């Protein structure tokens, strides 16, 4: 598939959702007593309260969830999480596992492990289902297949399910519904993510539009939820704050189509639902972020992807360019911790620091500041190379020394030019910039020369 | 990993305990009168692609349902309040749903309506499969059960959970949808693609 | 309008000193027209942003300390202003408090100096309450580009638009997305930077039919102008000070 076509799909998709977000969030000023900005402050502060005392909240949550009949497991890293889940499933004698969207399961590479164990694992979210057919990974945390042009889906469904070329999005969705429906009915285990863990009721909350998460958590006899430990909120009374922000920020909806608040497995007098519920709480380096004051706000993230949709860099390069699970601005601040700075230090540099992400983040994560913080750490760890370090050191030397500054800027004044514009600067770093843009010639007097020549005295003449 | 060990390791990593108190969620709900709630519910649910009907009497509800289902099969997912209406339906029999085959409609009963989001709240007294598997869904909602916003709705959910556990509260707002194929909206991807809410005033 | 003649210390920035001389000159003219006593110290250089954004904070701190020392000495009274024709550099100055957080003596200077820093249009509108223009732009259509840093970190949004409107200019509604400059970003990742630039220039077709493209930031203008040079268009890039200054080349007959 042509790259340009993909880029077009990404740019169109993200811009569309971004403009819907803007409208929906603005509506909160009339819909919510706190207003949009007020809600952002409240949400950030609720999250900070939890993070300041996370172990206690986790304990409360675990106790309440278990009182409700769920089994809570704690996993310190990816391997621990995978093994925990593998153990649960092994005891079920399962063959078919249905999954609804979970970024943590991508993070711990769960599917590969389960498939190795011989299970059939079906991603049921339409976008993820499409990607799974092509062994691709999501390129976006909310719109997993945003990079995929429709015609590619037509082609694939044509090959696999004899769906006609030119089929409408509705028809393609119906085809997927038919195919996945049988898996829902067959599956012994359903694996979901979780958007929130509610400490005071022991509930998990799942937000979605398709209904696949409701089915995943309702039909199979065993439900396993994998959730990052940072997803806790103190009380069910806090939930509306986050739901209002999440659905509007993520898709521009007032509410997503389905929001499930799940508290334990089916009770005796309920007609259906899973007999067993497991909640796997995953650390996987989140505690490293927690311990790091500068980075801690990252854990407020509710994975709405507003920052991704609004990011002019993401809009151009798409998610796969980030090379891992979390993409866009949130990926650029999260991946360097989850993967290690050495492997991901280049991600924070893929930003013009325009700050659009920070402006839209519903939980007020200072994303651009954290990008700079990662860069600072990359520099301190000597990851950016000696040439840049030398250049920056001499930049500072010139800028804090009046005589050097005078000499350097005067030197620039006599650099070669043609037609009043320089088409190439004799500096290696600038040549790339100039391959698509011209730099005005650095010739003629500097402002300070003009000031001396005529401006200073003019001021004195009509001065006070 | 062992819970005690996990939590104590996490505690060891924690920064010095701060005594932060958070500004609480606004508990004040939007002030909407009963009539305003109904109007708002209708407009917001409609915006979310729900077909909203308002009925004044049981008879009206009964004939409306007959009209909508038009001879197709349906399942009563657990209506109590409105059970008598369903038993009076002409020409249709309830069937217990084991799988989705051949059942076109699920008919359920909402516990709460949310005006500002146009949402119906179903609890686990409703057969989950029945509310999700059939391609079309009819939800009965008592006008008196419509609350202004999510704050009031989760207030009720919280109270209810504290009194007696219910395994799920499902907030339904419009038909199942996906925009995963190039941002073109497709309805009825996994859940019902056609949703009728009958508000009984 | 303030009663006494406001004293303004220019922070012209290294970019304007070298690459934006006419913008800098118009800044002076404009401030004087609006009744300011304008001062310029030759000791000034740069705000340190290139090093700061690249993560070289030791280098950035050096420059920040130098900048603070320079302007701390210049401020003769607590009412003096420091005005810059570059919102991005102004925004950088406001990062000093975080950057130098471990140095109490520097923080003390920050507390004195930082509250006096203004971007040019912000100063004119918010502090001088300017509503009258010295130029007539009523025959021109202008595309205003929001500098990300001016807009998000300094709150510059309405002020430049108000000034252009008071001069009678017809403003084109342009999206606020980034032009892709980002200093070192445009050097490290030139393809992405250029793609952002193209998108910005493509985003509204009638932008191309405007007479002027303007902004409060020379970095953005360099980037935008660089892109325009490769397209055939009559659209000219000018700093907003040049547009508003009756003595600038725009208004020369
Ligand atoms: S960082 Fe903020 S905007 Fe981005 S996904 Fe997380 S919550 Fe949403």
Coordinates of C-alpha atoms in Angstrom, one line a residue, chain C residues 11-208:
Chain C
X11 CA 14.9 41.9 24.2
X12 CA 15.4 41.8 20.5
X13 CA 16.6 38.2 20.4
X14 CA 19.5 36.8 18.5
X15 CA 17.4 35.7 15.6
X16 CA 16.0 39.2 15.0
X17 CA 19.4 40.8 15.6
X18 CA 20.8 38.8 12.7
X19 CA 17.9 37.7 10.5
X20 CA 15.0 40.0 11.4
X21 CA 16.6 43.4 11.3
X22 CA 13.6 45.2 9.8
X23 CA 11.2 43.5 12.2
X24 CA 13.4 44.7 15.0
X25 CA 13.5 48.2 13.7
X26 CA 9.8 48.3 13.3
X27 CA 9.4 47.1 16.9
X28 CA 11.4 50.1 18.0
X29 CA 9.4 52.5 15.8
X30 CA 6.1 51.1 17.0
X31 CA 6.9 51.3 20.6
X32 CA 8.0 54.9 20.2
X33 CA 4.9 55.8 18.3
X34 CA 2.9 54.5 21.2
X35 CA 4.8 56.7 23.5
X36 CA 7.4 54.4 25.0
X37 CA 10.9 55.3 26.1
X38 CA 12.8 52.5 24.3
X39 CA 16.1 51.2 25.5
X40 CA 18.4 48.6 24.0
X41 CA 21.4 47.0 25.7
X42 CA 24.1 45.7 23.4
X43 CA 25.0 43.1 26.1
X44 CA 22.0 41.0 25.2
X45 CA 22.3 37.8 23.2
X46 CA 20.0 34.8 23.3
X47 CA 17.4 33.3 25.6
X48 CA 19.0 29.9 25.5
X49 CA 16.0 28.1 24.0
X50 CA 17.9 26.0 21.4
X51 CA 19.9 24.4 24.2
X52 CA 17.0 24.1 26.5
X53 CA 14.7 22.4 24.0
X54 CA 17.5 20.0 22.9
X55 CA 17.9 18.9 26.5
X56 CA 21.3 20.5 27.0
X57 CA 20.3 22.2 30.2
X58 CA 23.8 23.0 31.5
X59 CA 24.3 25.2 28.4
X60 CA 20.8 26.6 28.8
X61 CA 21.4 27.5 32.4
X62 CA 24.5 29.4 31.5
X63 CA 22.6 31.5 29.0
X64 CA 19.7 31.9 31.4
X65 CA 21.9 33.2 34.2
X66 CA 23.6 35.6 31.7
X67 CA 20.2 36.9 30.5
X68 CA 18.9 37.3 34.0
X69 CA 22.0 39.2 35.1
X70 CA 21.8 41.5 32.1
X71 CA 18.2 42.4 32.5
X72 CA 18.2 42.6 36.3
X73 CA 20.8 45.4 35.9
X74 CA 18.8 47.1 33.3
X75 CA 15.5 47.3 35.2
X76 CA 15.7 50.8 36.7
X77 CA 12.3 50.6 38.3
X78 CA 9.7 48.0 39.1
X79 CA 7.5 49.6 36.4
X80 CA 10.0 49.0 33.6
X81 CA 9.0 46.5 30.9
X82 CA 11.0 44.0 28.9
X83 CA 9.5 43.6 25.5
X84 CA 10.4 41.1 22.9
X85 CA 9.1 40.8 19.3
X86 CA 9.3 37.0 19.7
X87 CA 6.7 35.1 21.8
X88 CA 8.7 32.0 21.7
X89 CA 11.8 33.6 23.3
X90 CA 9.5 35.3 25.8
X91 CA 8.1 31.9 26.6
X92 CA 11.6 30.6 27.1
X93 CA 12.3 33.3 29.7
X94 CA 9.3 32.0 31.7
X95 CA 10.9 28.5 31.8
X96 CA 13.9 29.9 33.8
X97 CA 12.2 29.4 37.1
X98 CA 12.0 25.6 36.5
X99 CA 15.4 25.5 34.9
X100 CA 17.1 27.2 37.8
X101 CA 14.9 25.8 40.5
X102 CA 17.9 24.7 42.5
X103 CA 19.5 28.1 42.6
X104 CA 17.8 30.4 45.1
X105 CA 19.7 33.5 44.1
X106 CA 18.6 33.0 40.5
X107 CA 15.1 32.4 41.5
X108 CA 15.1 35.7 43.4
X109 CA 16.1 37.4 40.2
X110 CA 13.5 35.5 38.3
X111 CA 10.9 36.8 40.7
X112 CA 12.0 40.4 40.0
X113 CA 12.5 40.2 36.3
X114 CA 10.1 37.6 34.8
X115 CA 6.9 39.4 35.7
X116 CA 8.1 42.3 33.5
X117 CA 8.5 40.3 30.3
X118 CA 6.0 40.9 27.5
X119 CA 5.6 39.8 24.0
X120 CA 5.2 42.9 21.8
X121 CA 1.5 42.7 20.8
X122 CA 0.6 41.6 24.3
X123 CA 2.3 44.6 25.7
X124 CA 0.6 47.0 23.3
X125 CA -2.9 45.6 23.9
X126 CA -2.8 44.5 27.5
X127 CA -0.5 47.1 29.1
X128 CA -0.9 50.1 26.8
X129 CA -4.5 49.4 25.9
X130 CA -3.8 50.3 22.3
X131 CA -6.9 50.4 20.1
X132 CA -5.7 52.9 17.4
X133 CA -3.5 52.1 14.6
X134 CA -1.0 54.3 12.8
X135 CA -1.4 52.4 9.5
X136 CA -4.3 51.6 7.2
X137 CA -4.4 47.9 6.2
X138 CA -7.9 48.0 4.9
X139 CA -6.9 47.1 1.4
X140 CA -5.0 44.0 2.6
X141 CA -5.9 40.5 3.4
X142 CA -3.7 39.1 6.1
X143 CA -3.2 35.5 7.2
X144 CA -2.1 35.4 10.9
X145 CA -0.1 32.5 12.1
X146 CA -0.2 31.6 15.8
X147 CA 3.2 30.9 17.1
X148 CA 2.7 27.9 19.4
X149 CA 4.8 29.2 22.2
X150 CA 3.3 32.7 22.1
X151 CA -0.2 31.3 22.0
X152 CA 0.1 28.5 24.6
X153 CA 2.8 29.7 26.9
X154 CA 2.3 33.5 26.8
X155 CA -1.4 33.7 26.1
X156 CA -1.0 35.6 22.9
X157 CA -4.0 35.0 20.7
X158 CA -6.5 37.9 20.7
X159 CA -3.9 40.7 20.9
X160 CA -2.3 40.4 17.4
X161 CA -5.7 39.9 15.9
X162 CA -7.1 43.0 17.6
X163 CA -4.2 45.1 16.4
X164 CA -4.5 43.9 12.8
X165 CA -8.3 44.5 12.9
X166 CA -7.9 48.0 14.3
X167 CA -5.7 48.7 11.3
X168 CA -8.5 47.6 9.1
X169 CA -7.0 44.4 7.8
X170 CA -9.1 41.6 6.6
X171 CA -8.1 38.5 8.6
X172 CA -8.1 35.0 7.2
X173 CA -9.3 32.3 9.5
X174 CA -6.3 30.0 9.6
X175 CA -5.9 26.8 11.7
X176 CA -3.7 27.1 14.7
X177 CA -1.5 24.1 13.9
X178 CA 2.3 24.2 14.2
X179 CA 4.3 25.3 11.2
X180 CA 6.9 22.6 12.0
X181 CA 9.8 24.9 12.9
X182 CA 10.6 23.8 16.5
X183 CA 14.2 25.0 16.2
X184 CA 16.4 21.9 16.3
X185 CA 13.4 19.8 15.4
X186 CA 13.4 21.1 11.9
X187 CA 17.1 20.2 11.6
X188 CA 16.9 16.8 13.2
X189 CA 13.7 15.7 11.4
X190 CA 13.6 17.8 8.3
X191 CA 11.1 15.6 6.4
X192 CA 8.5 15.8 9.2
X193 CA 9.1 19.4 9.7
X194 CA 8.6 20.1 6.0
X195 CA 5.5 18.0 5.8
X196 CA 4.0 20.0 8.7
X197 CA 4.9 23.2 6.9
X198 CA 3.3 22.0 3.6
X199 CA 0.2 21.0 5.5
X200 CA 0.0 24.4 7.1
X201 CA 0.5 26.2 3.8
X202 CA -2.0 23.9 2.1
X203 CA -4.5 24.1 4.9
X204 CA -6.6 27.0 3.6
X205 CA -6.3 27.7 -0.1
X206 CA -7.2 31.4 0.3
X207 CA -4.2 31.8 2.6
X208 CA -2.2 31.7 -0.7

